[in-house]
CSV table of C-alpha atoms in Angstrom, one decimal:
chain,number,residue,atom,x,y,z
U,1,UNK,CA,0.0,0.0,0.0
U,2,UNK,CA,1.4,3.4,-1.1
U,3,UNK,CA,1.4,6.5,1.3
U,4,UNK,CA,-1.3,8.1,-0.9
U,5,UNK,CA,-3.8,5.2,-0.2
U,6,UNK,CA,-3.3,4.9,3.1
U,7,UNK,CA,-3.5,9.0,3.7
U,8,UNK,CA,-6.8,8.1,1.6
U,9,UNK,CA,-8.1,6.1,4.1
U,10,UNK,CA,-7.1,7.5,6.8
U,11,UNK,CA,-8.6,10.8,5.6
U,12,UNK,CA,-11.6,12.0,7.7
U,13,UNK,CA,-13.8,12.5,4.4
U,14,UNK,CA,-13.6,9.0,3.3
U,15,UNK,CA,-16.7,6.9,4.1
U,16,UNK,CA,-15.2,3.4,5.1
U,17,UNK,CA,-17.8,1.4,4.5
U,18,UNK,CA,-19.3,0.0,0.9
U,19,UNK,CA,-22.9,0.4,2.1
U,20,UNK,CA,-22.5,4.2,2.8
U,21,UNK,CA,-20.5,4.7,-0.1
U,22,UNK,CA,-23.4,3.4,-2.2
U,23,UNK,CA,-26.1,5.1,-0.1
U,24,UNK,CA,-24.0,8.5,-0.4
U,25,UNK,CA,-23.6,8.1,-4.1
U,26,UNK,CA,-27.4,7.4,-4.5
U,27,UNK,CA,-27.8,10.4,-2.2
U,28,UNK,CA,-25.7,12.6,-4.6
U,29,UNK,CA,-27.5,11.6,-7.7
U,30,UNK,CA,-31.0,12.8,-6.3
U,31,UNK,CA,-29.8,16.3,-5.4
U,32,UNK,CA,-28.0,16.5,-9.2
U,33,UNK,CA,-31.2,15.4,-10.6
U,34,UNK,CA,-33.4,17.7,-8.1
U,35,UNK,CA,-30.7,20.7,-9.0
U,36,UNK,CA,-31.3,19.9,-12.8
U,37,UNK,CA,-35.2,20.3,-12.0
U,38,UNK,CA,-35.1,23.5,-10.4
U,39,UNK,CA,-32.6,24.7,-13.0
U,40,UNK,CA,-34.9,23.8,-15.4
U,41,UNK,CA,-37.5,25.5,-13.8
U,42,UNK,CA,-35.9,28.9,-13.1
U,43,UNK,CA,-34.6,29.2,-17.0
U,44,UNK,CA,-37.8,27.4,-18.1
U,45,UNK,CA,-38.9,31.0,-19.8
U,46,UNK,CA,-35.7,31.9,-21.3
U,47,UNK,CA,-35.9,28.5,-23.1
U,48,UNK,CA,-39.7,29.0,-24.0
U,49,UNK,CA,-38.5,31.9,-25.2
U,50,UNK,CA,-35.6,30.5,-27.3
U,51,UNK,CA,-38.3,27.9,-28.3
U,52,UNK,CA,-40.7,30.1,-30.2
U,53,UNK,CA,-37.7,31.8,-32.0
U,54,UNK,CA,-37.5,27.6,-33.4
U,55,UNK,CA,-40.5,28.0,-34.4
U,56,UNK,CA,-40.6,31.2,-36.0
U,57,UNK,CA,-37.6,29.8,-37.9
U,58,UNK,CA,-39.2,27.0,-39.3
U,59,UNK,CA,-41.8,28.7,-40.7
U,60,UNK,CA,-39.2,30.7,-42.3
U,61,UNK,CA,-37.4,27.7,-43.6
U,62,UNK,CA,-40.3,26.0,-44.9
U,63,UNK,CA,-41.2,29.7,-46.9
U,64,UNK,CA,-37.7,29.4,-48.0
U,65,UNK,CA,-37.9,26.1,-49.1
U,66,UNK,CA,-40.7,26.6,-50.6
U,67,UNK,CA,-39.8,29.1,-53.1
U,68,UNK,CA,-36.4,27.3,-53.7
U,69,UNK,CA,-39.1,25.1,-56.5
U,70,UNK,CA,-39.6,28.3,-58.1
U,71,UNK,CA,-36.5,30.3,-57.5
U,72,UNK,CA,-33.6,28.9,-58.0
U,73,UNK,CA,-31.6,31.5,-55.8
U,74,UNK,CA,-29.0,31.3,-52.7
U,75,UNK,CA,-31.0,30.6,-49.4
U,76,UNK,CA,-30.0,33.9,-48.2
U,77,UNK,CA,-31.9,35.8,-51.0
U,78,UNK,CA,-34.9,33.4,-50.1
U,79,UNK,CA,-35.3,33.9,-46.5
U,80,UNK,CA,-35.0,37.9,-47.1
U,81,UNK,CA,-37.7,37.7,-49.6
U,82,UNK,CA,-39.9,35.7,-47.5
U,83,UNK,CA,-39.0,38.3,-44.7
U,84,UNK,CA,-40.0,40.9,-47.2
U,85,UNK,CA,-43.0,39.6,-47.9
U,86,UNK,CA,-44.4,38.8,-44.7
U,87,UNK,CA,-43.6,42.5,-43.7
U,88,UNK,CA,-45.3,43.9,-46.8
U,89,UNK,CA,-48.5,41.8,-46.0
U,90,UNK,CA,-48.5,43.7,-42.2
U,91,UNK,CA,-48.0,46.8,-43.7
U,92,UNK,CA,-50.9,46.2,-46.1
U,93,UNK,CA,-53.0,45.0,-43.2
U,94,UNK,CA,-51.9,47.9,-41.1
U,95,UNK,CA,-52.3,50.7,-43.8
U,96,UNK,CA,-55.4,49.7,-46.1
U,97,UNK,CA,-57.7,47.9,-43.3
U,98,UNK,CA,-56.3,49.4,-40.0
U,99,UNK,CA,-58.4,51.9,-40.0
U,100,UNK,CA,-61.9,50.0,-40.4
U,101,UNK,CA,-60.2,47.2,-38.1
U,102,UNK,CA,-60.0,49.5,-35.3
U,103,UNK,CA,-63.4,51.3,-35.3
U,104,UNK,CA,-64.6,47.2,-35.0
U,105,UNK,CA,-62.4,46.4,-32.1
U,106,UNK,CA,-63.0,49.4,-30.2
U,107,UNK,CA,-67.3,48.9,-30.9
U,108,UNK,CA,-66.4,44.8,-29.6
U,109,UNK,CA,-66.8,44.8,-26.1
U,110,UNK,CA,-69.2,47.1,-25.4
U,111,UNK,CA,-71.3,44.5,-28.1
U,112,UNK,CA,-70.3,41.7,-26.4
U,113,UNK,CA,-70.8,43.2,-22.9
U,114,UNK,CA,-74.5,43.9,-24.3
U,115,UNK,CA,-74.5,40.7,-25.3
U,116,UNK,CA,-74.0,38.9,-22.4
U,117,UNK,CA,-76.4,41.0,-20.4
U,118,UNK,CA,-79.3,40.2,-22.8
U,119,UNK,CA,-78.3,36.5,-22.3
U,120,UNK,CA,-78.4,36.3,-18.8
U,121,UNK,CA,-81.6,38.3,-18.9
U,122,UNK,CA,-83.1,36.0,-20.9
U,123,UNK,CA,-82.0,33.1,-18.3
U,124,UNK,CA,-83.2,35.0,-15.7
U,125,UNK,CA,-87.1,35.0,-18.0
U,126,UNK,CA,-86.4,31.6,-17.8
U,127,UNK,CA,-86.6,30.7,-14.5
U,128,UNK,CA,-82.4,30.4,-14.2
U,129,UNK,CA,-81.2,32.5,-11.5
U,130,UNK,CA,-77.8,34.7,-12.3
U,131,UNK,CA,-76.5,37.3,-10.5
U,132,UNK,CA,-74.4,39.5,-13.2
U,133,UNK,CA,-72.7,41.1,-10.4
U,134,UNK,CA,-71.5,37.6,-9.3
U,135,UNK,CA,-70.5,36.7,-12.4
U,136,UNK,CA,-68.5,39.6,-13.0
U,137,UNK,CA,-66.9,39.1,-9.3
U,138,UNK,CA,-65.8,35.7,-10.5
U,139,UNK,CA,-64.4,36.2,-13.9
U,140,UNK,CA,-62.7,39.1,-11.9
U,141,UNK,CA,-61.1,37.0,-9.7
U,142,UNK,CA,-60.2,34.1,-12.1
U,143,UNK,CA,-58.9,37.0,-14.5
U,144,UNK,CA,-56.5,38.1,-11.0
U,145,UNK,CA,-55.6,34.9,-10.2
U,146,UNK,CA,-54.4,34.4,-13.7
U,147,UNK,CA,-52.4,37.4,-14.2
U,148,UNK,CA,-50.6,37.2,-10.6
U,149,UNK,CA,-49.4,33.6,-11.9
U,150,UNK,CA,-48.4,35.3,-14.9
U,151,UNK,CA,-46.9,38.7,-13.6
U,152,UNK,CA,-45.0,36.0,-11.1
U,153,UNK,CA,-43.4,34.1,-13.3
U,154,UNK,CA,-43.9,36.1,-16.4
U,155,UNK,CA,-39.9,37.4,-16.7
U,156,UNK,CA,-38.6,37.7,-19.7
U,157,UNK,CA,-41.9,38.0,-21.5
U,158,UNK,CA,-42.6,41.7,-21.7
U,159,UNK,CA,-44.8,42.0,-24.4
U,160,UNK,CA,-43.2,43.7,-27.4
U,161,UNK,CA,-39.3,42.5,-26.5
U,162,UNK,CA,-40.7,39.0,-25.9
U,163,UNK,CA,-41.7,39.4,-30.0
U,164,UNK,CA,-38.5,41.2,-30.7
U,165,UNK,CA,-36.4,38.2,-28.8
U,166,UNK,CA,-38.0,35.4,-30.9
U,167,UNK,CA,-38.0,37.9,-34.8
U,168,UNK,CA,-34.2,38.3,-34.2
U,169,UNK,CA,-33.3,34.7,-32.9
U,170,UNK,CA,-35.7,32.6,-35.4
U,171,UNK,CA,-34.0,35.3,-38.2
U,172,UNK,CA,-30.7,33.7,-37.6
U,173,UNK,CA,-31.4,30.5,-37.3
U,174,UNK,CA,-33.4,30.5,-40.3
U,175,UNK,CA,-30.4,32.2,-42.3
U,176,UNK,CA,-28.1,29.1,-41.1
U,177,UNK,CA,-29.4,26.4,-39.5
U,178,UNK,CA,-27.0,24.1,-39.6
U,179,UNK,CA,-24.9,26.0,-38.6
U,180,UNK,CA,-26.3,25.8,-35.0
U,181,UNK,CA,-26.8,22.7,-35.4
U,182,UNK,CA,-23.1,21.5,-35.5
U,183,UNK,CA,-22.8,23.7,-32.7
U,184,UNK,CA,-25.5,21.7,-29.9
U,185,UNK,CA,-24.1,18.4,-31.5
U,186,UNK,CA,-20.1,19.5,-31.1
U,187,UNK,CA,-20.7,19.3,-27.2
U,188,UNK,CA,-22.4,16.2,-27.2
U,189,UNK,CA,-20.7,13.3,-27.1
U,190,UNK,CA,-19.2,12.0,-30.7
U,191,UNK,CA,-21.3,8.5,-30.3
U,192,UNK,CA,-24.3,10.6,-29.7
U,193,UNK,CA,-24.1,13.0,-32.6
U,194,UNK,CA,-25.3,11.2,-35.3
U,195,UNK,CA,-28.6,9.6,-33.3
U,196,UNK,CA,-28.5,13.8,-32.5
U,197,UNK,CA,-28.5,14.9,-36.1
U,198,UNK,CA,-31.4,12.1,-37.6
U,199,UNK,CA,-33.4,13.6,-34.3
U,200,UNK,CA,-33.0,17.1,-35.3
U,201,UNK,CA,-33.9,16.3,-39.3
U,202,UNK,CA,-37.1,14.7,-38.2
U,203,UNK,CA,-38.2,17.6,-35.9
U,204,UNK,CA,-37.6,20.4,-38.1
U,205,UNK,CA,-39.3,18.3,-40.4
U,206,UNK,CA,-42.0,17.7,-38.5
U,207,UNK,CA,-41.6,21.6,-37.6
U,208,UNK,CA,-42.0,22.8,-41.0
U,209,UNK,CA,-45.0,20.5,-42.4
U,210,UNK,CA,-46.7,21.3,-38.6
U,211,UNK,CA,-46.1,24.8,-39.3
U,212,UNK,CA,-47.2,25.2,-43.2
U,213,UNK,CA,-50.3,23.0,-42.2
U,214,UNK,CA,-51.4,25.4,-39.6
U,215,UNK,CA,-50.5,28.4,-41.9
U,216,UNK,CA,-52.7,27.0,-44.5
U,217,UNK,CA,-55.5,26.7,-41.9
U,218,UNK,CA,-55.1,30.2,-40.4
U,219,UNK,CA,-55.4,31.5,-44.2
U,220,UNK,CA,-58.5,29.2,-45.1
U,221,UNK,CA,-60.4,30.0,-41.7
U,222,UNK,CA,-60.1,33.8,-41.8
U,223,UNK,CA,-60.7,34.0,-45.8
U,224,UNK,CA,-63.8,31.3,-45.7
U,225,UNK,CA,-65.1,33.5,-42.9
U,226,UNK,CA,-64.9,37.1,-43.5
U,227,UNK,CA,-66.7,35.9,-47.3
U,228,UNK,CA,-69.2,34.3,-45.8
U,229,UNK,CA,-70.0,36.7,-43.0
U,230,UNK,CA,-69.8,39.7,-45.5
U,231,UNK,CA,-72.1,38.4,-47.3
U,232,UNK,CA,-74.6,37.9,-45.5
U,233,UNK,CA,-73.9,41.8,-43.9
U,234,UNK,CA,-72.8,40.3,-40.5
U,235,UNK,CA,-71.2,43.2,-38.6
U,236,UNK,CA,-67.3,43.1,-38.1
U,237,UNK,CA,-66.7,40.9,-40.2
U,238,UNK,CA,-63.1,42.0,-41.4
U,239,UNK,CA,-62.0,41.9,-37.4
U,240,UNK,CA,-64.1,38.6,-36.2
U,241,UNK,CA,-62.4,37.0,-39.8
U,242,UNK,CA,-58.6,38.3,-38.7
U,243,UNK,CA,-59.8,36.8,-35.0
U,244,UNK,CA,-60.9,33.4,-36.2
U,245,UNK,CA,-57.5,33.3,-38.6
U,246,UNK,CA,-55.2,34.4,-35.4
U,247,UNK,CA,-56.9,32.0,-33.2
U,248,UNK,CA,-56.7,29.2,-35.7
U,249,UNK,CA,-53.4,29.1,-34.7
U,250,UNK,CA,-53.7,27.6,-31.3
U,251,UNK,CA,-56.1,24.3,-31.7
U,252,UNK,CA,-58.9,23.8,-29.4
U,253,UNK,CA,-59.2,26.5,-27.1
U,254,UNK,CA,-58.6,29.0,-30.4
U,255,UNK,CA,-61.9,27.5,-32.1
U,256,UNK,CA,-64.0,28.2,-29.1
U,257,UNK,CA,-63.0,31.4,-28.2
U,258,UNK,CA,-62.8,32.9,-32.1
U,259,UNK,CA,-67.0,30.9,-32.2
U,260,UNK,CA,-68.3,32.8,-28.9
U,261,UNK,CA,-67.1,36.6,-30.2
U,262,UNK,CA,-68.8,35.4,-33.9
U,263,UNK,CA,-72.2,34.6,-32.3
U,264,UNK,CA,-72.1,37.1,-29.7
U,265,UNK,CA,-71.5,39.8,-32.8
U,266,UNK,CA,-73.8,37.9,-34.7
U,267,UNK,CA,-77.1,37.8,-32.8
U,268,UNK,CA,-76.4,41.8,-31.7
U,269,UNK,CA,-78.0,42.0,-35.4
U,270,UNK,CA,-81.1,39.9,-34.5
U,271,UNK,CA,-81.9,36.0,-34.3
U,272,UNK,CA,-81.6,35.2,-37.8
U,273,UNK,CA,-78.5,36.4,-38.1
U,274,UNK,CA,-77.3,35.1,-35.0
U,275,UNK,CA,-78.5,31.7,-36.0
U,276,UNK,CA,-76.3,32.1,-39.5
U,277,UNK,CA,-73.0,32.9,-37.2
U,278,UNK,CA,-73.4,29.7,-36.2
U,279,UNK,CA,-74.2,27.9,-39.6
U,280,UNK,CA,-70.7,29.8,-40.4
U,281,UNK,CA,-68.6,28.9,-37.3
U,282,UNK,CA,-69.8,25.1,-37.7
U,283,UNK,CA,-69.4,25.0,-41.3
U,284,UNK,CA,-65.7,26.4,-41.1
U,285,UNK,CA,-64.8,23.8,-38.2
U,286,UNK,CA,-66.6,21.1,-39.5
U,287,UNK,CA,-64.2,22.2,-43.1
U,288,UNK,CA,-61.1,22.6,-41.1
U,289,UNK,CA,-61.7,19.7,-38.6
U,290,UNK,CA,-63.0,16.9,-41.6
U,291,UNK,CA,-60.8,18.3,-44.6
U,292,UNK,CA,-57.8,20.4,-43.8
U,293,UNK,CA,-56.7,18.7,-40.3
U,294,UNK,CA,-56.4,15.3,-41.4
U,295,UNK,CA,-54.7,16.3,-44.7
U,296,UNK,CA,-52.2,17.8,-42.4
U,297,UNK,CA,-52.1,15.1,-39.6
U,298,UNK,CA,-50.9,12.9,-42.3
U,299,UNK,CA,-48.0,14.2,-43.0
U,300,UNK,CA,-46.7,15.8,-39.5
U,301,UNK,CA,-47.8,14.2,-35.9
U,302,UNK,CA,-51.3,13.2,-35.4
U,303,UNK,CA,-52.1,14.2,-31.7
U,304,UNK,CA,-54.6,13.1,-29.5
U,305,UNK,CA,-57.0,16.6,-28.7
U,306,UNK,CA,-57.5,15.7,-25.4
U,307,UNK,CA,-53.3,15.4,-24.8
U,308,UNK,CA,-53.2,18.7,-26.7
U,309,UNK,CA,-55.8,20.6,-24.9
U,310,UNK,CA,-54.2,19.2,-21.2
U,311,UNK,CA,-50.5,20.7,-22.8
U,312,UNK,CA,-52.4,24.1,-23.3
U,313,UNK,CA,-54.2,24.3,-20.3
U,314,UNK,CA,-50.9,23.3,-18.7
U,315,UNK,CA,-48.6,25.9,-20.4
U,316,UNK,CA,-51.4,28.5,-20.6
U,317,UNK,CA,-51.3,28.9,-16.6
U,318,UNK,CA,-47.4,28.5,-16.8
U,319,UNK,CA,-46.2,30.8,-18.9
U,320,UNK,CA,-49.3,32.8,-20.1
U,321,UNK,CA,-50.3,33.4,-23.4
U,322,UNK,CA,-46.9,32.4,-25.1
U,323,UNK,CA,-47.0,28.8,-23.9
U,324,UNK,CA,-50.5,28.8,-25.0
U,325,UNK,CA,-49.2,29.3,-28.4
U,326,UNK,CA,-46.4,27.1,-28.4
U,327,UNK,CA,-47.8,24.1,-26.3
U,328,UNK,CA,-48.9,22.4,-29.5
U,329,UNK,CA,-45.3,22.5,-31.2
U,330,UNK,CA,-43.5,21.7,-28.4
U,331,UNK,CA,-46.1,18.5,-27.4
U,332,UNK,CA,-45.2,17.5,-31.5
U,333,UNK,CA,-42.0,17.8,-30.6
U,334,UNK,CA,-41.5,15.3,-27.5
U,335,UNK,CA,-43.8,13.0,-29.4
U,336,UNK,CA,-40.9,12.9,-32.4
U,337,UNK,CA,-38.5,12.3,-29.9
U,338,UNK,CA,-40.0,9.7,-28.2
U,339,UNK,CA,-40.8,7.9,-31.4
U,340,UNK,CA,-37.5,8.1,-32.5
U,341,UNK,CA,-36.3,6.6,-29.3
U,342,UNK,CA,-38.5,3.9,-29.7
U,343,UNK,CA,-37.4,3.0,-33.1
U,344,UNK,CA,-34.2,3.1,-31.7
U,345,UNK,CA,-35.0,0.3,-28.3
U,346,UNK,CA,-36.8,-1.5,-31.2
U,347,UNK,CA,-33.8,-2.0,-33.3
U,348,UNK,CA,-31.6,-2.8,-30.6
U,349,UNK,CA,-33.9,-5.8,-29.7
U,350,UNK,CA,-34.0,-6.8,-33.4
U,351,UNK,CA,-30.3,-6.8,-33.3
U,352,UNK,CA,-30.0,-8.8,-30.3
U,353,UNK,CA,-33.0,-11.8,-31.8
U,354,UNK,CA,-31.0,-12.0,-35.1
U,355,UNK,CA,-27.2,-12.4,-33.7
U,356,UNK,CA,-28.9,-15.1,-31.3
U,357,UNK,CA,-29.0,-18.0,-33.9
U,358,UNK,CA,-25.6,-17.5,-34.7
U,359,UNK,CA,-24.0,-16.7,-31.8
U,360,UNK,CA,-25.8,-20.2,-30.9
């Protein structure tokens, strides 16, 4: 035995016995994984944050990629003229329809607030009971409760630099993606880089087609709607169609909330029209739901609504209205990489069964 060993053992730090050495080594994994969690926790909006910019850049990429069928041009020049075009549609929206779109948001809650009142007066000629000063004392406090989560844990998502943090970010990923790429897989380890890189192809895959899919829906829903609801002289209809197309985006919780402002707007012009908002808002889901979902499902990650819905509601009281909008990308997300970790326990059995016979 050397004079280092021995000081070794002799030194007061050193557990002696096996069973504590194992019990302290357990111990020691528990607190790493319990700091990892809390880590996770306290940069959990940073990453949400660096999560939408992913997004954002894969709708980029897939515009990009898109137009490489057309334009045979580097991808530089491509992402700059999708850039361009996005911001000229804005502009456009901002400059030509701004104006009408603003007189019809500032005349919507006071005709939704009228709204309500005449239908809980009309429960109330029905025999059903409701105080509207009760209800207004409850939505109050669900709306408090709500926004202290939010303003608690809220952080880096202020509003205007939240957007300005994912535009820039998703910019330069989109400009070279593999770029960053190289860089997450260059400080993983080398046997783990190329399991990394098939991973990383099928999500932004996934990404892109998820992304596209809902962009088509957004563009349907809002179109389909502001025709049909114009047509038939339906008030608002320029702001309830941007509404519906905006809140196409998050499944779900989107369709209901972009149905109640259509039929609340809708029957402040009488019954019959009130009864054709609905016609429209079914008609447009049943469309998007039957037709344009499953096209989509097809060809990214079919998830269940009820999983999606929990993953909103879930994110939604997290992180506010941001993980409300990214619960359903990041839910495709862990689904892809489970599947491709299954795949991957599946053909390590089937490697196993087939070197069996002849290892035998």
């Amino acid at each position: 035995m050397t004079d280092e060993e021995a000081d070794d053992r002799s030194s007061p730090s050193r557990i002696q016995s096996p069973e504590l050495r194992a019990e302290a080594s357990r111990a020691l994994v528990w607190v790493s994984v319990i700091g990892l969690v809390v880590l996770a926790v306290y940069i959990a909006q940073p990453l949400l944050v660096v999560f939408g910019a992913m997004v954002f850049a894969a709708m980029i990429d897939g515009g990009a990629r898109l137009l490489e069928r057309v334009l045979p041009i580097p991808r530089g020049l491509r992402v700059g003229l999708v850039l361009l075009l996005t911001v000229a549609f804005f502009l456009w929206l901002g400059f030509f329809a701004g104006s009408q779109i603003s007189r019809e948001a500032a005349q919507l809650p006071s005709i939704v607030q009228a709204q309500v009142r005449d239908l809980l007066a009309w429960l109330n000629s029905r025999g059903i009971a409701i105080d509207q000063s009760q209800i207004s004392s409850i939505s109050g406090t669900v709306m408090s409760g709500v926004g202290t989560v939010t303003r608690a844990i809220g952080g880096i998502f202020g509003g205007l630099a939240t957007i300005f943090l994912i535009l820039i970010i998703g910019i330069y990923v989109a400009l070279e993606p593999q770029l960053y790429e190289r860089g997450v897989a260059w400080i993983l380890p080398r046997n783990r880089r190329k399991e990394f890189h098939i991973t990383a192809d099928r999500m932004a895959y996934t990404m892109r087609r998820l992304m596209a899919g809902r962009l088509v829906g957004m563009v349907f829903e809002g179109i389909f709607t502001y025709i049909l609801l114009a047509w038939y002289g339906v008030p608002m209809a320029a702001l309830l169609a941007i509404l519906t197309a905006l809140l196409a985006f998050i499944p779900n919780l989107g369709a209901f909330v972009s149905g109640v402002l259509m039929v609340l707007v809708g029957f402040s012009g009488g019954v019959e029209m009130g009864l054709y908002t609905i016609f429209v808002y079914a008609l447009v889901q049943a469309f998007d739901g039957y037709i344009i979902i499953p096209m989509i499902a097809k060809k990214t990650v079919d998830l269940a609504p009820a999983l999606v819905l929990a993953a909103q509601l879930i994110m939604g009281i997290l992180f506010g209205i941001l993980g409300l909008f990214l619960a359903d990308p990041l839910l495709a997300m862990i689904k892809v990489m489970l599947e491709r970790r299954a795949e991957r326990a599946e053909a390590r059995e089937t490697a196993i069964r087939d070197a069996s016979p002849q290892a035998a």
